[in-house]
XYZ file of C-alpha atoms in Angstrom:
724
model
C 0.000 0.000 0.000
C 2.857 2.387 0.795
C 4.326 1.793 -2.679
C 0.966 2.535 -4.297
C 0.639 5.728 -2.256
C 4.134 6.827 -3.309
C 3.310 6.171 -6.960
C 0.029 8.036 -6.718
C 1.764 10.996 -5.111
C 4.369 10.921 -7.886
C 1.597 11.101 -10.482
C -0.025 14.045 -8.653
C 3.299 15.892 -8.897
C 3.579 15.072 -12.590
C 5.468 11.819 -12.120
C 5.847 9.150 -14.733
C 6.501 5.424 -14.926
C 8.972 3.476 -16.992
C 8.054 1.863 -20.271
C 9.061 -1.485 -18.817
C 6.728 -0.875 -15.862
C 3.867 0.117 -18.121
C 4.236 -2.976 -20.279
C 5.223 -5.487 -17.607
C 2.767 -7.944 -16.143
C 1.864 -7.477 -12.521
C 2.746 -10.582 -10.582
C 1.473 -9.560 -7.173
C -2.229 -9.240 -8.087
C -4.516 -12.226 -8.107
C -5.796 -12.968 -11.584
C -9.467 -12.924 -12.346
C -11.152 -16.271 -13.006
C -10.545 -17.533 -16.518
C -14.208 -17.436 -17.366
C -16.647 -15.055 -15.724
C -20.355 -14.854 -16.476
C -22.034 -11.460 -15.955
C -24.962 -9.545 -17.415
C -23.981 -7.862 -20.672
C -25.842 -4.634 -19.932
C -24.341 -1.350 -18.702
C -24.839 -2.115 -15.001
C -23.492 -5.652 -15.377
C -20.413 -4.511 -17.286
C -19.816 -1.708 -14.763
C -20.018 -4.196 -11.886
C -17.588 -6.565 -13.633
C -15.128 -3.737 -14.304
C -15.415 -2.530 -10.701
C -14.779 -6.033 -9.367
C -11.686 -6.444 -11.547
C -10.396 -2.961 -10.707
C -10.918 -3.467 -6.977
C -8.275 -6.187 -6.870
C -5.611 -3.600 -7.732
C -6.583 -1.110 -5.011
C -5.534 -0.715 -1.373
C -9.143 -1.137 -0.153
C -9.732 -4.177 -2.356
C -12.912 -2.803 -3.904
C -14.177 0.002 -6.112
C -17.667 1.454 -6.408
C -19.010 1.664 -9.955
C -19.131 5.484 -9.809
C -15.690 5.925 -8.156
C -12.534 6.892 -10.077
C -9.868 4.190 -10.261
C -6.966 6.640 -9.907
C -8.467 8.625 -7.053
C -8.965 5.340 -5.205
C -5.205 4.636 -5.384
C -4.768 3.029 -8.799
C -1.650 3.729 -10.842
C -0.783 4.005 -14.530
C 0.912 0.614 -14.363
C -2.176 -0.985 -12.842
C -4.402 0.666 -15.458
C -2.402 -1.065 -18.192
C -2.836 -4.420 -16.456
C -6.513 -3.764 -15.830
C -7.124 -3.135 -19.545
C -5.268 -6.351 -20.392
C -7.287 -8.313 -17.824
C -10.628 -6.940 -19.016
C -9.813 -8.018 -22.556
C -8.280 -11.409 -21.741
C -10.589 -12.565 -18.962
C -13.859 -10.714 -19.555
C -13.766 -10.112 -23.297
C -14.248 -6.370 -22.857
C -11.917 -4.243 -24.981
C -10.932 -0.681 -24.118
C -8.461 1.748 -25.578
C -6.071 2.711 -22.774
C -6.775 6.382 -23.466
C -10.410 5.733 -22.553
C -9.374 4.538 -19.111
C -7.123 7.536 -18.595
C -9.908 9.846 -19.783
C -12.499 8.596 -17.276
C -11.621 5.689 -15.003
C -15.060 5.216 -13.394
C -16.446 1.736 -14.110
C -19.921 3.093 -14.893
C -18.471 5.558 -17.411
C -16.351 2.855 -19.042
C -19.398 0.609 -19.272
C -21.398 3.355 -20.982
C -18.568 3.966 -23.423
C -18.464 0.226 -24.167
C -22.193 0.209 -24.761
C -22.272 3.308 -26.963
C -19.143 2.630 -28.982
C -20.373 -0.467 -30.819
C -17.018 -0.994 -32.454
C -16.413 2.670 -33.391
C -12.911 3.961 -32.645
C -12.711 6.648 -29.930
C -12.813 10.235 -31.166
C -9.585 12.061 -30.234
C -10.362 15.273 -32.109
C -12.898 16.936 -29.829
C -13.847 16.903 -26.174
C -16.205 14.188 -24.983
C -19.808 15.240 -24.505
C -19.944 13.863 -20.958
C -16.847 15.891 -20.041
C -18.439 19.072 -21.397
C -21.573 18.360 -19.360
C -19.456 17.954 -16.252
C -17.524 21.148 -17.006
C -20.778 23.127 -17.192
C -21.945 21.609 -13.923
C -18.632 22.435 -12.236
C -18.711 26.030 -13.456
C -22.105 26.417 -11.819
C -20.573 25.504 -8.458
C -18.858 28.907 -8.367
C -22.290 30.555 -8.218
C -22.808 29.020 -4.774
C -20.017 31.096 -3.266
C -21.178 33.893 -0.940
C -20.807 37.574 -1.762
C -17.951 39.047 0.256
C -16.197 42.340 0.936
C -12.861 43.301 -0.562
C -9.904 42.151 1.594
C -7.594 44.684 3.195
C -4.858 45.674 0.708
C -1.965 44.806 3.028
C 1.044 42.536 2.506
C 0.204 39.069 3.828
C 1.206 38.035 7.325
C -0.305 34.545 7.385
C -0.488 32.576 4.130
C -2.232 29.298 3.375
C -0.215 27.439 0.703
C -1.118 24.221 -1.094
C 1.253 22.242 -3.310
C 4.404 22.951 -1.268
C 5.730 19.446 -1.977
C 5.637 20.020 -5.746
C 8.317 21.523 -7.962
C 6.959 25.071 -8.238
C 5.241 25.041 -4.835
C 8.420 24.174 -2.941
C 10.295 27.049 -4.569
C 7.394 29.408 -3.880
C 7.423 28.416 -0.215
C 11.058 29.465 0.057
C 10.487 32.696 -1.888
C 7.514 33.640 0.284
C 9.644 33.103 3.383
C 12.632 34.975 1.950
C 10.771 37.992 0.631
C 8.108 38.527 3.268
C 7.679 38.327 7.019
C 4.702 36.001 6.654
C 4.074 32.744 8.463
C 3.070 30.022 5.988
C 0.550 27.245 6.622
C 1.239 24.357 4.248
C -1.497 21.812 3.499
C 0.311 18.550 2.769
C -1.371 15.278 1.879
C -0.471 12.868 4.667
C -2.091 10.779 7.375
C -0.817 12.895 10.287
C 1.299 15.941 11.088
C 4.520 13.976 11.579
C 4.187 12.355 8.159
C 3.270 15.686 6.588
C 6.351 17.418 8.022
C 8.576 14.578 6.852
C 7.087 14.635 3.370
C 7.560 18.397 3.042
C 11.173 18.187 4.214
C 11.925 15.364 1.796
C 10.417 17.329 -1.097
C 12.418 20.479 -0.343
C 15.674 18.578 -0.058
C 14.978 16.711 -3.308
C 14.818 20.081 -5.085
C 18.085 21.292 -3.475
C 16.196 23.655 -1.155
C 17.028 24.300 2.514
C 14.832 23.082 5.369
C 16.492 24.573 8.435
C 15.127 25.048 11.936
C 14.844 28.785 11.217
C 12.610 28.132 8.206
C 10.689 25.464 10.091
C 9.854 28.041 12.774
C 7.854 30.075 10.238
C 5.993 27.124 8.724
C 3.007 25.225 10.095
C 2.390 21.935 8.307
C -1.215 20.725 8.178
C -2.101 17.184 7.081
C -4.932 17.517 4.568
C -6.041 16.895 0.988
C -7.242 19.437 -1.564
C -9.511 16.781 -3.074
C -11.549 16.561 0.131
C -14.242 18.912 1.478
C -12.709 21.593 3.728
C -9.262 20.455 2.478
C -9.553 17.368 4.666
C -9.434 19.529 7.800
C -11.804 19.246 10.736
C -14.616 21.772 10.838
C -13.093 23.426 13.894
C -9.664 23.735 12.261
C -11.206 25.008 9.032
C -12.982 27.934 10.680
C -10.110 28.742 13.037
C -7.671 28.837 10.128
C -10.059 30.926 8.032
C -9.981 33.569 10.781
C -6.185 33.557 11.104
C -5.055 33.460 7.466
C -5.055 36.640 5.370
C -3.945 35.239 1.975
C -4.444 31.986 0.044
C -1.995 30.590 -2.534
C -3.146 27.536 -4.502
C -0.318 25.723 -6.278
C -1.396 22.103 -5.781
C -2.613 20.299 -8.890
C -2.636 16.845 -10.406
C -0.314 17.125 -13.417
C -0.873 14.192 -15.741
C -1.202 14.520 -19.503
C -2.881 11.133 -19.890
C -5.698 11.128 -17.354
C -9.046 12.624 -18.324
C -11.230 15.359 -16.901
C -13.217 13.104 -14.594
C -10.048 11.719 -13.052
C -8.376 15.103 -12.509
C -11.351 17.300 -11.552
C -11.300 16.554 -7.820
C -7.776 17.959 -7.453
C -7.707 20.612 -10.166
C -11.267 21.945 -10.201
C -12.960 21.063 -6.935
C -9.731 21.782 -5.069
C -9.593 25.296 -6.555
C -13.243 25.913 -5.635
C -12.589 24.693 -2.087
C -9.806 27.275 -1.787
C -12.244 29.914 -3.076
C -14.708 28.828 -0.397
C -11.958 29.094 2.205
C -10.988 32.574 0.964
C -14.625 33.661 1.388
C -14.937 32.176 4.891
C -14.258 34.418 7.889
C -12.155 37.449 7.027
C -12.050 38.132 3.244
C -8.812 36.878 1.718
C -7.244 37.214 -1.737
C -6.818 33.958 -3.659
C -3.715 33.542 -5.809
C -4.362 30.670 -8.177
C -1.566 28.964 -10.116
C -3.255 28.326 -13.429
C -1.404 27.371 -16.621
C -0.806 28.604 -20.136
C -2.611 25.348 -21.004
C -5.884 27.303 -20.780
C -4.991 28.433 -24.332
C -4.143 24.929 -25.636
C -6.526 24.948 -28.571
C -4.984 23.956 -31.886
C -5.108 27.005 -34.139
C -5.492 29.667 -31.433
C -3.988 32.947 -32.642
C -3.223 34.933 -29.466
C -2.197 34.157 -25.899
C -2.065 37.521 -24.175
C -2.901 37.948 -20.504
C -6.334 39.410 -21.298
C -7.018 37.483 -24.501
C -9.951 35.042 -24.666
C -9.167 31.562 -23.444
C -9.527 28.491 -25.629
C -12.959 27.082 -26.444
C -13.674 24.342 -23.923
C -14.984 21.923 -26.550
C -11.664 22.161 -28.420
C -9.526 21.174 -25.454
C -8.802 17.442 -25.635
C -6.445 16.792 -22.720
C -8.005 16.300 -19.299
C -5.280 18.456 -17.766
C -6.014 21.360 -20.131
C -9.748 21.005 -19.495
C -9.414 21.057 -15.707
C -7.066 24.061 -15.672
C -9.461 25.915 -18.005
C -12.473 25.068 -15.857
C -10.766 26.112 -12.632
C -9.719 29.492 -14.036
C -13.123 30.210 -15.581
C -14.904 29.175 -12.366
C -12.694 31.525 -10.355
C -13.501 34.331 -12.802
C -17.119 33.818 -11.796
C -16.015 34.019 -8.161
C -14.686 37.510 -8.877
C -18.289 38.556 -9.525
C -18.998 37.613 -5.893
C -16.341 40.025 -4.631
C -13.525 37.505 -4.326
C -10.136 38.935 -5.306
C -8.606 36.257 -7.547
C -5.176 36.455 -9.172
C -4.467 33.975 -11.960
C -0.783 33.169 -12.456
C -0.124 31.164 -15.630
C 3.276 29.502 -15.994
C 4.173 27.841 -19.254
C 6.797 25.120 -19.233
C 8.725 25.338 -15.978
C 12.422 24.702 -16.538
C 15.209 23.791 -14.147
C 16.690 26.154 -11.589
C 19.445 28.233 -13.190
C 21.723 27.965 -10.134
C 21.051 24.570 -8.541
C 19.896 22.643 -11.597
C 16.877 21.292 -9.691
C 14.302 20.264 -12.275
C 11.061 18.423 -12.791
C 11.840 15.769 -15.395
C 8.113 15.062 -15.793
C 7.325 18.588 -17.013
C 6.401 18.465 -20.704
C 8.884 21.183 -21.672
C 11.652 19.490 -19.674
C 10.800 16.189 -21.338
C 10.999 17.756 -24.788
C 14.305 19.508 -24.031
C 15.726 16.253 -22.658
C 14.815 14.493 -25.897
C 16.245 17.343 -27.981
C 19.551 17.107 -26.113
C 19.681 13.305 -26.083
C 18.850 12.565 -29.712
C 19.918 15.913 -31.213
C 16.680 16.222 -33.194
C 13.848 18.706 -32.852
C 10.394 19.080 -34.438
C 9.680 22.249 -36.337
C 7.833 24.145 -33.580
C 6.935 27.826 -33.461
C 7.642 28.794 -29.852
C 8.515 27.278 -26.494
C 6.739 29.258 -23.801
C 9.004 28.257 -20.923
C 10.915 29.915 -18.078
C 13.173 28.659 -15.256
C 11.521 27.765 -11.958
C 13.514 30.333 -9.965
C 12.207 33.189 -12.117
C 8.600 31.901 -12.173
C 8.608 31.388 -8.404
C 10.177 34.760 -7.635
C 7.689 36.701 -9.739
C 4.697 34.725 -8.417
C 5.769 35.309 -4.813
C 6.211 39.020 -5.528
C 2.641 39.231 -6.857
C 1.339 37.526 -3.712
C 3.161 40.067 -1.526
C 2.148 43.183 -3.487
C -1.508 44.221 -2.915
C -1.547 46.533 -5.948
C -0.890 43.475 -8.139
C -3.837 41.425 -6.863
C -6.861 40.545 -8.954
C -5.265 40.374 -12.410
C -4.063 37.658 -14.799
C -0.337 37.119 -15.403
C 1.512 34.990 -17.957
C 4.700 33.746 -16.267
C 6.254 32.451 -19.478
C 9.406 34.550 -19.785
C 10.341 35.442 -23.348
C 9.200 32.643 -25.685
C 12.020 30.826 -27.474
C 11.768 30.393 -31.224
C 13.008 27.373 -33.136
C 16.038 29.411 -34.243
C 16.733 30.363 -30.610
C 16.744 26.749 -29.463
C 18.722 25.368 -32.411
C 21.304 28.176 -32.312
C 21.646 28.148 -28.550
C 22.163 24.414 -28.363
C 24.608 24.580 -31.270
C 26.737 27.034 -29.297
C 26.620 24.485 -26.471
C 27.945 21.832 -28.835
C 24.610 20.103 -29.426
C 23.780 20.416 -33.112
C 20.102 19.690 -33.706
C 18.513 18.266 -36.837
C 15.100 19.841 -37.540
C 12.390 17.409 -38.640
C 8.740 17.498 -39.586
C 6.508 16.931 -36.537
C 5.214 13.517 -37.654
C 8.679 12.346 -38.714
C 10.171 13.492 -35.397
C 7.429 11.805 -33.358
C 7.786 8.452 -35.138
C 11.591 8.455 -34.982
C 11.707 9.562 -31.333
C 9.125 7.006 -30.272
C 11.096 4.261 -32.033
C 14.254 5.285 -30.197
C 12.521 5.436 -26.825
C 11.003 2.002 -27.367
C 14.271 0.492 -28.612
C 16.209 1.877 -25.655
C 13.735 2.511 -22.804
C 14.638 5.329 -20.427
C 12.551 5.101 -17.233
C 12.653 8.851 -16.564
C 11.292 9.554 -20.070
C 8.618 6.870 -19.966
C 5.904 9.506 -19.636
C 7.063 11.008 -22.954
C 6.798 7.574 -24.558
C 3.226 7.377 -23.337
C 2.506 10.924 -24.536
C 3.884 10.191 -28.017
C 1.708 7.079 -28.236
C -1.493 8.715 -27.042
C -3.697 10.443 -29.662
C -5.161 12.612 -26.896
C -1.798 13.664 -25.499
C -0.502 14.308 -29.009
C -3.156 16.977 -29.424
C -1.746 18.658 -26.324
C 1.768 18.495 -27.821
C 0.538 19.820 -31.142
C -1.156 22.782 -29.475
C 1.949 23.427 -27.354
C 4.418 23.335 -30.242
C 2.291 25.030 -32.895
C 0.752 27.738 -30.717
C 1.705 31.430 -30.784
C 4.080 33.183 -28.427
C 2.524 34.023 -25.068
C 2.481 37.768 -24.403
C 3.146 39.017 -20.878
C 2.840 42.807 -20.974
C 1.379 43.094 -17.468
C 3.954 40.708 -16.007
C 6.829 42.568 -17.645
C 5.567 45.919 -16.360
C 5.219 44.491 -12.849
C 8.724 43.002 -12.950
C 10.185 46.308 -14.115
C 8.311 48.314 -11.465
C 9.608 46.104 -8.640
C 13.092 45.820 -10.193
C 12.890 42.041 -10.255
C 15.104 39.985 -12.588
C 13.748 40.671 -16.081
C 12.290 37.962 -18.265
C 14.717 36.436 -20.725
C 14.729 33.628 -23.259
C 15.305 30.379 -21.359
C 18.718 30.002 -22.954
C 21.319 27.267 -22.953
C 23.288 29.192 -20.326
C 20.234 29.286 -18.055
C 19.626 25.594 -18.674
C 23.252 24.593 -18.157
C 22.956 23.367 -14.585
C 19.652 21.636 -15.304
C 21.182 19.922 -18.356
C 23.968 18.610 -16.115
C 21.399 17.230 -13.701
C 19.443 15.690 -16.577
C 22.637 14.143 -17.930
C 23.479 12.695 -14.502
C 20.007 11.155 -14.451
C 20.589 9.629 -17.888
C 18.035 11.860 -19.632
C 20.189 14.222 -21.681
C 23.623 13.804 -23.278
C 26.092 16.611 -22.787
C 28.883 17.399 -25.255
C 31.899 15.119 -24.761
C 35.594 15.427 -25.481
C 35.300 12.715 -28.119
C 32.557 14.584 -29.997
C 33.294 16.117 -33.367
C 35.204 19.414 -32.864
C 33.054 22.484 -32.878
C 35.825 25.066 -33.341
C 39.572 24.647 -33.915
C 42.750 26.478 -34.909
C 46.519 25.902 -35.139
C 49.261 26.971 -32.758
C 52.942 26.720 -33.641
C 55.809 27.388 -31.240
C 59.591 27.483 -31.610
C 62.360 27.452 -29.046
C 64.734 25.114 -27.267
C 64.523 22.356 -24.688
C 67.620 20.791 -23.140
C 69.877 23.021 -25.276
C 68.346 21.540 -28.439
C 65.829 22.980 -30.879
C 62.203 22.276 -30.025
C 58.991 23.092 -31.853
C 55.335 22.225 -31.504
C 52.664 22.096 -34.209
C 49.384 21.790 -32.320
C 45.691 21.946 -33.118
C 43.596 23.459 -30.337
C 39.903 22.565 -30.480
C 36.738 22.626 -28.420
C 33.782 20.266 -28.691
C 31.424 22.939 -27.341
C 31.245 26.187 -25.446
C 30.075 24.016 -22.566
C 33.601 22.777 -21.846
C 34.850 26.369 -21.796
C 32.165 27.615 -19.440
C 32.388 24.658 -17.073
C 36.039 23.563 -17.345
C 37.897 26.366 -19.145
C 39.552 23.540 -21.053
C 40.663 23.183 -24.682
C 41.509 19.871 -26.406
C 44.989 19.533 -27.907
C 46.282 17.303 -30.730
C 49.338 17.511 -32.998
C 53.050 16.747 -32.677
C 56.179 17.892 -30.885
C 59.671 17.869 -32.394
C 62.494 17.959 -29.862
C 65.826 16.401 -30.797
C 66.944 16.237 -27.169
C 64.069 13.847 -26.509
C 63.893 11.852 -29.756
C 65.143 12.194 -33.302
C 61.659 11.811 -34.721
C 58.374 13.590 -33.998
C 56.402 12.854 -30.851
C 52.674 12.459 -31.473
C 50.188 13.940 -29.011
C 48.109 10.964 -27.842
C 45.917 13.152 -25.677
C 46.208 16.695 -24.515
C 44.466 19.417 -22.576
C 44.978 23.123 -22.210
C 43.432 24.950 -19.260
C 42.774 28.686 -19.457
C 43.518 30.548 -16.214
C 43.933 27.328 -14.208
C 43.293 27.421 -10.454
C 41.503 30.760 -11.001
C 44.901 32.293 -11.794
C 46.053 32.040 -8.178
C 49.879 31.880 -7.857
C 51.478 28.781 -6.404
C 53.105 29.050 -2.977
C 52.297 32.754 -2.699
C 54.526 33.524 -5.656
C 54.200 36.488 -7.952
C 53.606 34.485 -11.148
C 49.921 34.047 -11.934
C 49.112 31.058 -14.199
C 47.578 32.071 -17.525
C 47.595 28.762 -19.434
C 48.590 25.216 -18.554
C 49.309 22.528 -21.163
C 49.362 18.834 -20.265
C 50.189 16.424 -23.107
C 50.777 12.687 -23.364
C 53.305 11.979 -26.120
C 54.284 8.859 -28.083
C 57.580 8.599 -29.957
C 58.334 6.483 -33.058
C 59.681 3.676 -30.864
C 56.444 3.550 -28.820
C 58.128 5.312 -25.928
C 55.736 7.327 -23.793
C 56.478 10.830 -22.580
C 54.700 13.662 -20.851
C 54.911 17.391 -21.417
C 53.690 20.127 -19.135
C 53.811 23.758 -20.172
C 52.869 27.026 -18.486
C 52.264 30.596 -19.494
C 52.382 33.054 -16.614
C 51.400 36.654 -16.050
C 53.574 38.857 -13.833
C 54.641 42.458 -13.446
C 56.386 43.063 -16.733
C 56.029 45.716 -19.386
C 56.104 43.150 -22.216
C 52.599 41.714 -22.023
C 52.922 40.180 -25.489
C 55.831 38.038 -24.338
C 53.817 36.759 -21.384
C 50.957 35.721 -23.670
C 53.164 33.883 -26.169
C 55.978 32.320 -24.110
C 55.555 28.772 -22.863
C 57.833 27.258 -20.203
C 57.919 23.491 -20.735
C 59.047 20.360 -18.927
C 59.338 16.950 -20.617
C 59.873 13.564 -19.021
C 59.294 9.868 -19.538
C 55.974 8.518 -18.363
C 56.130 7.832 -14.619
C 59.426 9.688 -14.171
C 60.527 13.192 -13.227
C 61.201 15.851 -15.838
C 64.320 15.163 -17.894
C 64.305 18.328 -19.985
C 63.214 21.908 -19.482
C 63.124 24.849 -21.800
C 61.070 27.566 -23.395
C 59.147 27.896 -26.652
C 57.464 30.958 -28.116
C 54.612 31.558 -30.559
C 56.123 33.501 -33.483
C 54.584 36.932 -33.817
C 53.893 36.497 -37.540
C 51.916 33.261 -37.017
C 49.680 34.369 -34.161
C 47.115 36.394 -36.103
C 47.354 34.071 -39.113
C 46.684 30.899 -37.100
C 44.769 31.886 -33.979
C 42.466 34.605 -35.321
C 42.178 34.469 -39.094
C 42.774 30.716 -39.098
C 39.918 29.763 -36.798
C 37.770 27.022 -38.340
C 34.195 26.236 -37.289
C 32.114 23.115 -37.887
C 30.712 23.445 -41.429
C 27.374 21.950 -40.288
C 26.557 25.302 -38.737
C 24.999 28.093 -40.735
C 27.099 31.062 -41.790
C 25.561 33.177 -39.029
C 26.210 30.473 -36.423
C 29.824 30.065 -37.556
C 30.409 33.790 -37.294
C 28.790 33.880 -33.848
C 30.871 30.902 -32.694
C 34.126 32.566 -33.740
C 33.253 35.874 -32.103
C 32.077 34.118 -28.949
C 35.371 32.223 -28.636
C 37.492 35.325 -29.219
C 35.445 37.358 -26.726
C 35.590 34.632 -24.091
C 39.310 33.969 -24.507
C 40.128 37.669 -24.541
C 38.146 38.248 -21.373
C 39.837 35.338 -19.579
C 43.311 36.501 -20.612
C 42.484 39.999 -19.433
C 41.363 38.646 -16.076
C 44.607 36.691 -15.871
C 46.892 39.624 -16.724
C 45.331 42.123 -14.335
C 46.054 40.629 -10.841
C 49.888 40.994 -10.875
C 49.642 44.664 -11.735
C 46.932 45.163 -9.135
C 49.195 43.542 -6.526
C 52.096 45.743 -7.554
C 49.925 48.848 -7.260
C 48.780 47.774 -3.811
C 52.383 47.244 -2.719
C 53.380 50.684 -3.949
C 50.597 52.218 -1.866
C 51.676 50.265 1.211
C 55.095 51.692 2.212
C 55.475 49.138 4.979
C 56.054 46.368 2.436
C 58.743 45.882 -0.144
C 57.813 46.408 -3.768
C 57.144 43.395 -5.916
C 60.341 42.720 -7.814
C 59.950 43.209 -11.531
C 60.526 39.934 -13.322
C 61.967 39.439 -16.783
């Protein structure tokens, strides 16, 4: 039962299951009898389905009008249930039908009405539209209330604090306000709720210290239950204490239907509206979604633009988010101050890399990075979680911002943005037609299953979920004029395109989890150029003809490292050339800090493994230093080298220099860039490298002169000796 609860909670947070899990046979559930007789009418079929489904549930039974998932069923068990119904009872269902509405009575009606006709995945189901209309009417039951006091919140009720966005919002509310936060966490008791919240925060690289704990009250409850699962006494007492309500909790699942998700996403939102209207009037800040616009063919997604038509929303998630926002708009007519905050795709944290791998945008980016292919989309309306959370928390804490709609989507990324940005990171993407990309990606995921991307496999198989993807990838750019004005007024970090630099830490986390593939040293070079040096080692002529290359800007940003190949000719070592087996060059190694408090600051460090014609192995280490000297050019081009046999001390030392006439020819004009890039990308790559390298060299040359200046100003110390 504990495993089923954990899986259910994972699904509520947007969790997924592996392909192997989804296709495997469950061995721990008793099989239905091989031949079962039951009435072949709607009630009889519903009873048979309920009996079969009950064997997979913690309680061992399921009422015919109860939802399989809400009763504790999982995606894995739904797959097995469909297989059992077909094999043992002779009742066939499309798996999407179960995800759409997992009540036995509804499935029985669908079986009765279908009569062999394939399910319609183009428009919303009539029964879902009927339920949506009924749920919208529930908002009219809310009382009429006065406007809340326009004061920054002091006591906040927060739901969804164990989720990806909610956990970050909890920390931002604590950091940027003096408020005490009451967190409703689904758990059996307070001890379990506190433990679950702490585990969630730590999993997202967030602190959970005793100081933070002092300002948080954790309440065991459930947004799917009346009064949030609280006792009547606690409900009314809390309604009198709290002065602001923030609803982040939602069931995020792109496969389940409206009926399965409505208790969390629609009824939960209306329960928070009821709470906001109980006792002292309170503003309600509702985390909606840009999914309220997910109609294929919609032309505008501004903050005040009309939402999608409900009958053209296919995904249960889109339908429930639409219904919740529209119902809360009706609540505004009753005096309730409702703020709708609509994130798009929520990307990883730009500093910690914490991410939600089950977010649709994260799943798509993971696939882009892993397989280096991308469908021809229009825009990605996505922003990093730290920016979304910070702006949302600021709206909650600023009374003048209450009661409006905000698109928290950052600056939408175009196809060119994504392709160009990932190319600069060394990940060259091949653009494909949507159908071609879907088929090829699905084949790869099925051939080499990746548990963390199993939900994307299911999405790419599901006709219903594909409509959601199509609307997401073919929709217009979300406009956020009000959000941008608010951010500027409060001097918050401005919205930007969710670039490769912002995603860098998240990509590393995704790569560690086996989802994405980062550029590697063995990848095809992205940019390269020659470097020749001449000089002497061990009183004999020595020269090097090297090729310096980088596989991506990623290795520069993260490692400040350049790959080295080529050959070394040094007659003191060997009469023939020595081939570079492997080599690295580090720019400003050790942050340019001198060794043993010396005055020489390291600029570049070369480390090469060499092989001579007789298979003898050697090593070479070279250094360029910056120090107080008028001849800066000499410092940038002179390399002090040591050479020795592998496993032994240095046998030869000397100095080689880059000839002045070859520097510009080889290292500026001679820069080559991967021809797979466009002309604009090649030009940008070259300029980016030159700017980065120039900046790093400047940072390396400055400290010695700064130290010398400081010594001159301090007469109690001796001047730094000028070195030649």
